[in-house]
Amino acid sequence: TPQVKHASHMDSSGKKIENVLVVNEEDPICHMKTAGSLKDTAVYKNKTYGFCSVYCKDEFKKSPEKYAQK
């Protein structure tokens, strides 16, 4: 799969998300580090995953079992 690079994305409020503990060190879709670039989150099987953008969160939600940590 090609590496997807994103421009700076903001969540719907236009702010970065801070002080949210997520289980993934990098976005499972584009592999950006979640530290410092967290813009959105999704909960799957009681784990909170962080994403750099709404796009990556939506891709994760299409098939979370493919990307979720084992």
N, CA and C atoms as an extended XYZ file, in Angstrom:
210
Properties=species:S:1:pos:R:3:atomname:S:1:resname:S:1:resid:I:1 pbc="F F F"
N         0.837       -1.192        0.000 N   THR     1
C         0.000        0.000        0.000 CA  THR     1
C         0.876        1.248        0.000 C   THR     1
N         0.484        2.251       -0.733 N   PRO     2
C         1.292        3.474       -0.781 CA  PRO     2
C         1.221        4.245        0.533 C   PRO     2
N         2.283        4.921        0.844 N   GLN     3
C         2.292        5.756        2.036 CA  GLN     3
C         1.477        7.014        1.734 C   GLN     3
N         0.554        7.333        2.609 N   VAL     4
C        -0.276        8.512        2.420 CA  VAL     4
C         0.296        9.633        3.266 C   VAL     4
N         0.577       10.750        2.638 N   LYS     5
C         1.076       11.909        3.372 CA  LYS     5
C        -0.041       12.935        3.475 C   LYS     5
N        -0.193       13.509        4.634 N   HIS     6
C        -1.260       14.480        4.844 CA  HIS     6
C        -0.677       15.847        5.138 C   HIS     6
N        -1.360       16.848        4.642 N   ALA     7
C        -1.072       18.207        5.081 CA  ALA     7
C        -1.599       18.315        6.509 C   ALA     7
N        -1.324       19.410        7.134 N   SER     8
C        -1.792       19.585        8.504 CA  SER     8
C        -3.319       19.594        8.532 C   SER     8
N        -3.904       18.677        9.281 N   HIS     9
C        -5.349       18.599        9.421 CA  HIS     9
C        -5.744       19.000       10.830 C   HIS     9
N        -6.908       19.566       10.940 N   MET    10
C        -7.440       19.899       12.252 CA  MET    10
C        -8.739       19.139       12.461 C   MET    10
N        -9.095       18.906       13.704 N   ASP    11
C       -10.395       18.295       13.952 CA  ASP    11
C       -11.486       19.341       13.724 C   ASP    11
N       -12.711       18.975       13.936 N   SER    12
C       -13.825       19.854       13.606 CA  SER    12
C       -13.795       21.172       14.381 C   SER    12
N       -13.142       21.179       15.534 N   SER    13
C       -13.069       22.415       16.305 CA  SER    13
C       -11.842       23.240       15.922 C   SER    13
N       -10.979       22.684       15.072 N   GLY    14
C        -9.794       23.414       14.635 CA  GLY    14
C        -8.632       23.329       15.605 C   GLY    14
N        -8.732       22.484       16.618 N   LYS    15
C        -7.669       22.371       17.617 CA  LYS    15
C        -7.073       20.973       17.607 C   LYS    15
N        -5.815       20.914       18.001 N   LYS    16
C        -5.212       19.605       18.237 CA  LYS    16
C        -5.828       19.008       19.492 C   LYS    16
N        -5.878       17.685       19.536 N   ILE    17
C        -6.350       16.995       20.735 CA  ILE    17
C        -5.138       16.769       21.632 C   ILE    17
N        -5.251       17.162       22.879 N   GLU    18
C        -4.142       16.974       23.811 CA  GLU    18
C        -4.635       16.271       25.060 C   GLU    18
N        -3.685       15.651       25.765 N   ASN    19
C        -3.983       14.964       27.020 CA  ASN    19
C        -4.978       13.811       26.853 C   ASN    19
N        -4.960       13.187       25.689 N   VAL    20
C        -5.766       11.987       25.463 CA  VAL    20
C        -4.797       10.830       25.307 C   VAL    20
N        -4.992        9.784       26.102 N   LEU    21
C        -4.117        8.622       26.025 CA  LEU    21
C        -4.636        7.666       24.960 C   LEU    21
N        -3.809        7.397       23.958 N   VAL    22
C        -4.193        6.458       22.904 CA  VAL    22
C        -3.251        5.264       22.924 C   VAL    22
N        -3.708        4.123       22.413 N   VAL    23
C        -2.909        2.896       22.483 CA  VAL    23
C        -1.871        2.799       21.363 C   VAL    23
N        -2.038        3.588       20.302 N   ASN    24
C        -1.127        3.484       19.164 CA  ASN    24
C        -0.125        4.635       19.133 C   ASN    24
N         1.145        4.301       18.901 N   GLU    25
C         2.183        5.329       18.815 CA  GLU    25
C         2.208        5.993       17.451 C   GLU    25
N         1.648        5.300       16.441 N   GLU    26
C         1.551        5.931       15.133 CA  GLU    26
C         0.191        5.647       14.513 C   GLU    26
N        -0.219        6.545       13.645 N   ASP    27
C        -1.487        6.406       12.933 CA  ASP    27
C        -1.434        5.113       12.118 C   ASP    27
N        -2.398        4.190       12.314 N   PRO    28
C        -2.331        2.912       11.596 CA  PRO    28
C        -2.555        3.043       10.091 C   PRO    28
N        -3.084        4.157        9.648 N   ILE    29
C        -3.354        4.350        8.226 CA  ILE    29
C        -2.145        4.947        7.507 C   ILE    29
N        -1.677        6.100        7.974 N   CYS    30
C        -0.584        6.801        7.269 CA  CYS    30
C         0.759        6.683        7.978 C   CYS    30
N         0.779        6.113        9.184 N   HIS    31
C         2.000        5.879        9.969 CA  HIS    31
C         2.679        7.144       10.483 C   HIS    31
N         1.944        8.254       10.538 N   MET    32
C         2.482        9.434       11.221 CA  MET    32
C         2.489        9.141       12.716 C   MET    32
N         3.454        9.694       13.431 N   LYS    33
C         3.462        9.549       14.890 CA  LYS    33
C         2.242       10.277       15.452 C   LYS    33
N         1.546        9.643       16.390 N   THR    34
C         0.367       10.286       16.969 CA  THR    34
C         0.762       11.375       17.962 C   THR    34
N         1.910       11.241       18.591 N   ALA    35
C         2.353       12.265       19.545 CA  ALA    35
C         2.562       13.572       18.788 C   ALA    35
N         1.844       14.609       19.208 N   GLY    36
C         2.015       15.919       18.597 CA  GLY    36
C         1.183       16.152       17.353 C   GLY    36
N         0.572       15.113       16.808 N   SER    37
C        -0.243       15.322       15.603 CA  SER    37
C        -1.627       14.697       15.730 C   SER    37
N        -2.061       14.480       16.965 N   LEU    38
C        -3.348       13.834       17.206 CA  LEU    38
C        -4.500       14.790       16.906 C   LEU    38
N        -5.349       14.416       15.954 N   LYS    39
C        -6.466       15.276       15.581 CA  LYS    39
C        -7.815       14.609       15.793 C   LYS    39
N        -7.827       13.278       15.872 N   ASP    40
C        -9.101       12.583       16.034 CA  ASP    40
C        -8.845       11.237       16.685 C   ASP    40
N        -9.887       10.673       17.296 N   THR    41
C        -9.754        9.377       17.951 CA  THR    41
C       -10.955        8.502       17.620 C   THR    41
N       -10.765        7.203       17.783 N   ALA    42
C       -11.855        6.241       17.648 CA  ALA    42
C       -11.636        5.155       18.689 C   ALA    42
N       -12.714        4.625       19.243 N   VAL    43
C       -12.615        3.554       20.225 CA  VAL    43
C       -13.018        2.253       19.545 C   VAL    43
N       -12.168        1.247       19.685 N   TYR    44
C       -12.431       -0.074       19.124 CA  TYR    44
C       -12.029       -1.109       20.155 C   TYR    44
N       -12.960       -1.975       20.540 N   LYS    45
C       -12.708       -2.989       21.568 CA  LYS    45
C       -12.099       -2.386       22.834 C   LYS    45
N       -12.700       -1.321       23.302 N   ASN    46
C       -12.307       -0.631       24.544 CA  ASN    46
C       -10.908       -0.037       24.519 C   ASN    46
N       -10.346        0.161       23.330 N   LYS    47
C        -9.051        0.834       23.204 CA  LYS    47
C        -9.260        2.099       22.382 C   LYS    47
N        -8.631        3.187       22.815 N   THR    48
C        -8.737        4.444       22.085 CA  THR    48
C        -7.545        4.572       21.146 C   THR    48
N        -7.850        4.717       19.870 N   TYR    49
C        -6.828        4.875       18.830 CA  TYR    49
C        -6.807        6.327       18.377 C   TYR    49
N        -5.608        6.841       18.152 N   GLY    50
C        -5.462        8.222       17.708 CA  GLY    50
C        -5.129        8.289       16.232 C   GLY    50
N        -5.560        9.378       15.605 N   PHE    51
C        -5.352        9.577       14.171 CA  PHE    51
C        -4.957       11.014       13.887 C   PHE    51
N        -4.235       11.198       12.776 N   CYS    52
C        -3.792       12.542       12.402 CA  CYS    52
C        -4.906       13.328       11.738 C   CYS    52
N        -5.964       12.634       11.283 N   SER    53
C        -7.024       13.322       10.547 CA  SER    53
C        -8.313       12.522       10.605 C   SER    53
N        -9.402       13.178       10.251 N   VAL    54
C       -10.696       12.507       10.153 CA  VAL    54
C       -10.631       11.450        9.051 C   VAL    54
N        -9.899       11.746        7.976 N   TYR    55
C        -9.766       10.780        6.876 CA  TYR    55
C        -9.200        9.452        7.388 C   TYR    55
N        -8.122        9.517        8.155 N   CYS    56
C        -7.511        8.281        8.661 CA  CYS    56
C        -8.448        7.559        9.624 C   CYS    56
N        -9.160        8.309       10.465 N   LYS    57
C       -10.120        7.682       11.365 CA  LYS    57
C       -11.201        6.962       10.558 C   LYS    57
N       -11.697        7.589        9.508 N   ASP    58
C       -12.745        6.974        8.689 CA  ASP    58
C       -12.235        5.712        8.001 C   ASP    58
N       -10.980        5.726        7.534 N   GLU    59
C       -10.396        4.534        6.917 CA  GLU    59
C       -10.298        3.399        7.942 C   GLU    59
N        -9.876        3.733        9.153 N   PHE    60
C        -9.782        2.745       10.234 CA  PHE    60
C       -11.157        2.127       10.505 C   PHE    60
N       -12.178        2.977       10.574 N   LYS    61
C       -13.511        2.501       10.922 CA  LYS    61
C       -14.110        1.599        9.847 C   LYS    61
N       -13.645        1.683        8.616 N   LYS    62
C       -14.135        0.806        7.546 CA  LYS    62
C       -13.754       -0.648        7.816 C   LYS    62
N       -12.537       -0.876        8.347 N   SER    63
C       -12.116       -2.238        8.666 CA  SER    63
C       -11.136       -2.223        9.830 C   SER    63
N       -11.650       -1.927       11.039 N   PRO    64
C       -10.762       -1.765       12.197 CA  PRO    64
C        -9.968       -3.020       12.538 C   PRO    64
N       -10.539       -4.202       12.277 N   GLU    65
C        -9.814       -5.436       12.609 CA  GLU    65
C        -8.517       -5.555       11.816 C   GLU    65
N        -8.439       -4.895       10.678 N   LYS    66
C        -7.236       -4.927        9.842 CA  LYS    66
C        -6.099       -4.098       10.462 C   LYS    66
N        -6.490       -3.040       11.178 N   TYR    67
C        -5.493       -2.098       11.700 CA  TYR    67
C        -5.288       -2.174       13.212 C   TYR    67
N        -6.244       -2.758       13.936 N   ALA    68
C        -6.181       -2.759       15.394 CA  ALA    68
C        -4.984       -3.559       15.902 C   ALA    68
N        -4.484       -3.143       17.042 N   GLN    69
C        -3.361       -3.855       17.655 CA  GLN    69
C        -3.836       -5.209       18.168 C   GLN    69
N        -3.016       -6.219       17.940 N   LYS    70
C        -3.373       -7.571       18.381 CA  LYS    70
C        -3.170       -7.706       19.884 C   LYS    70
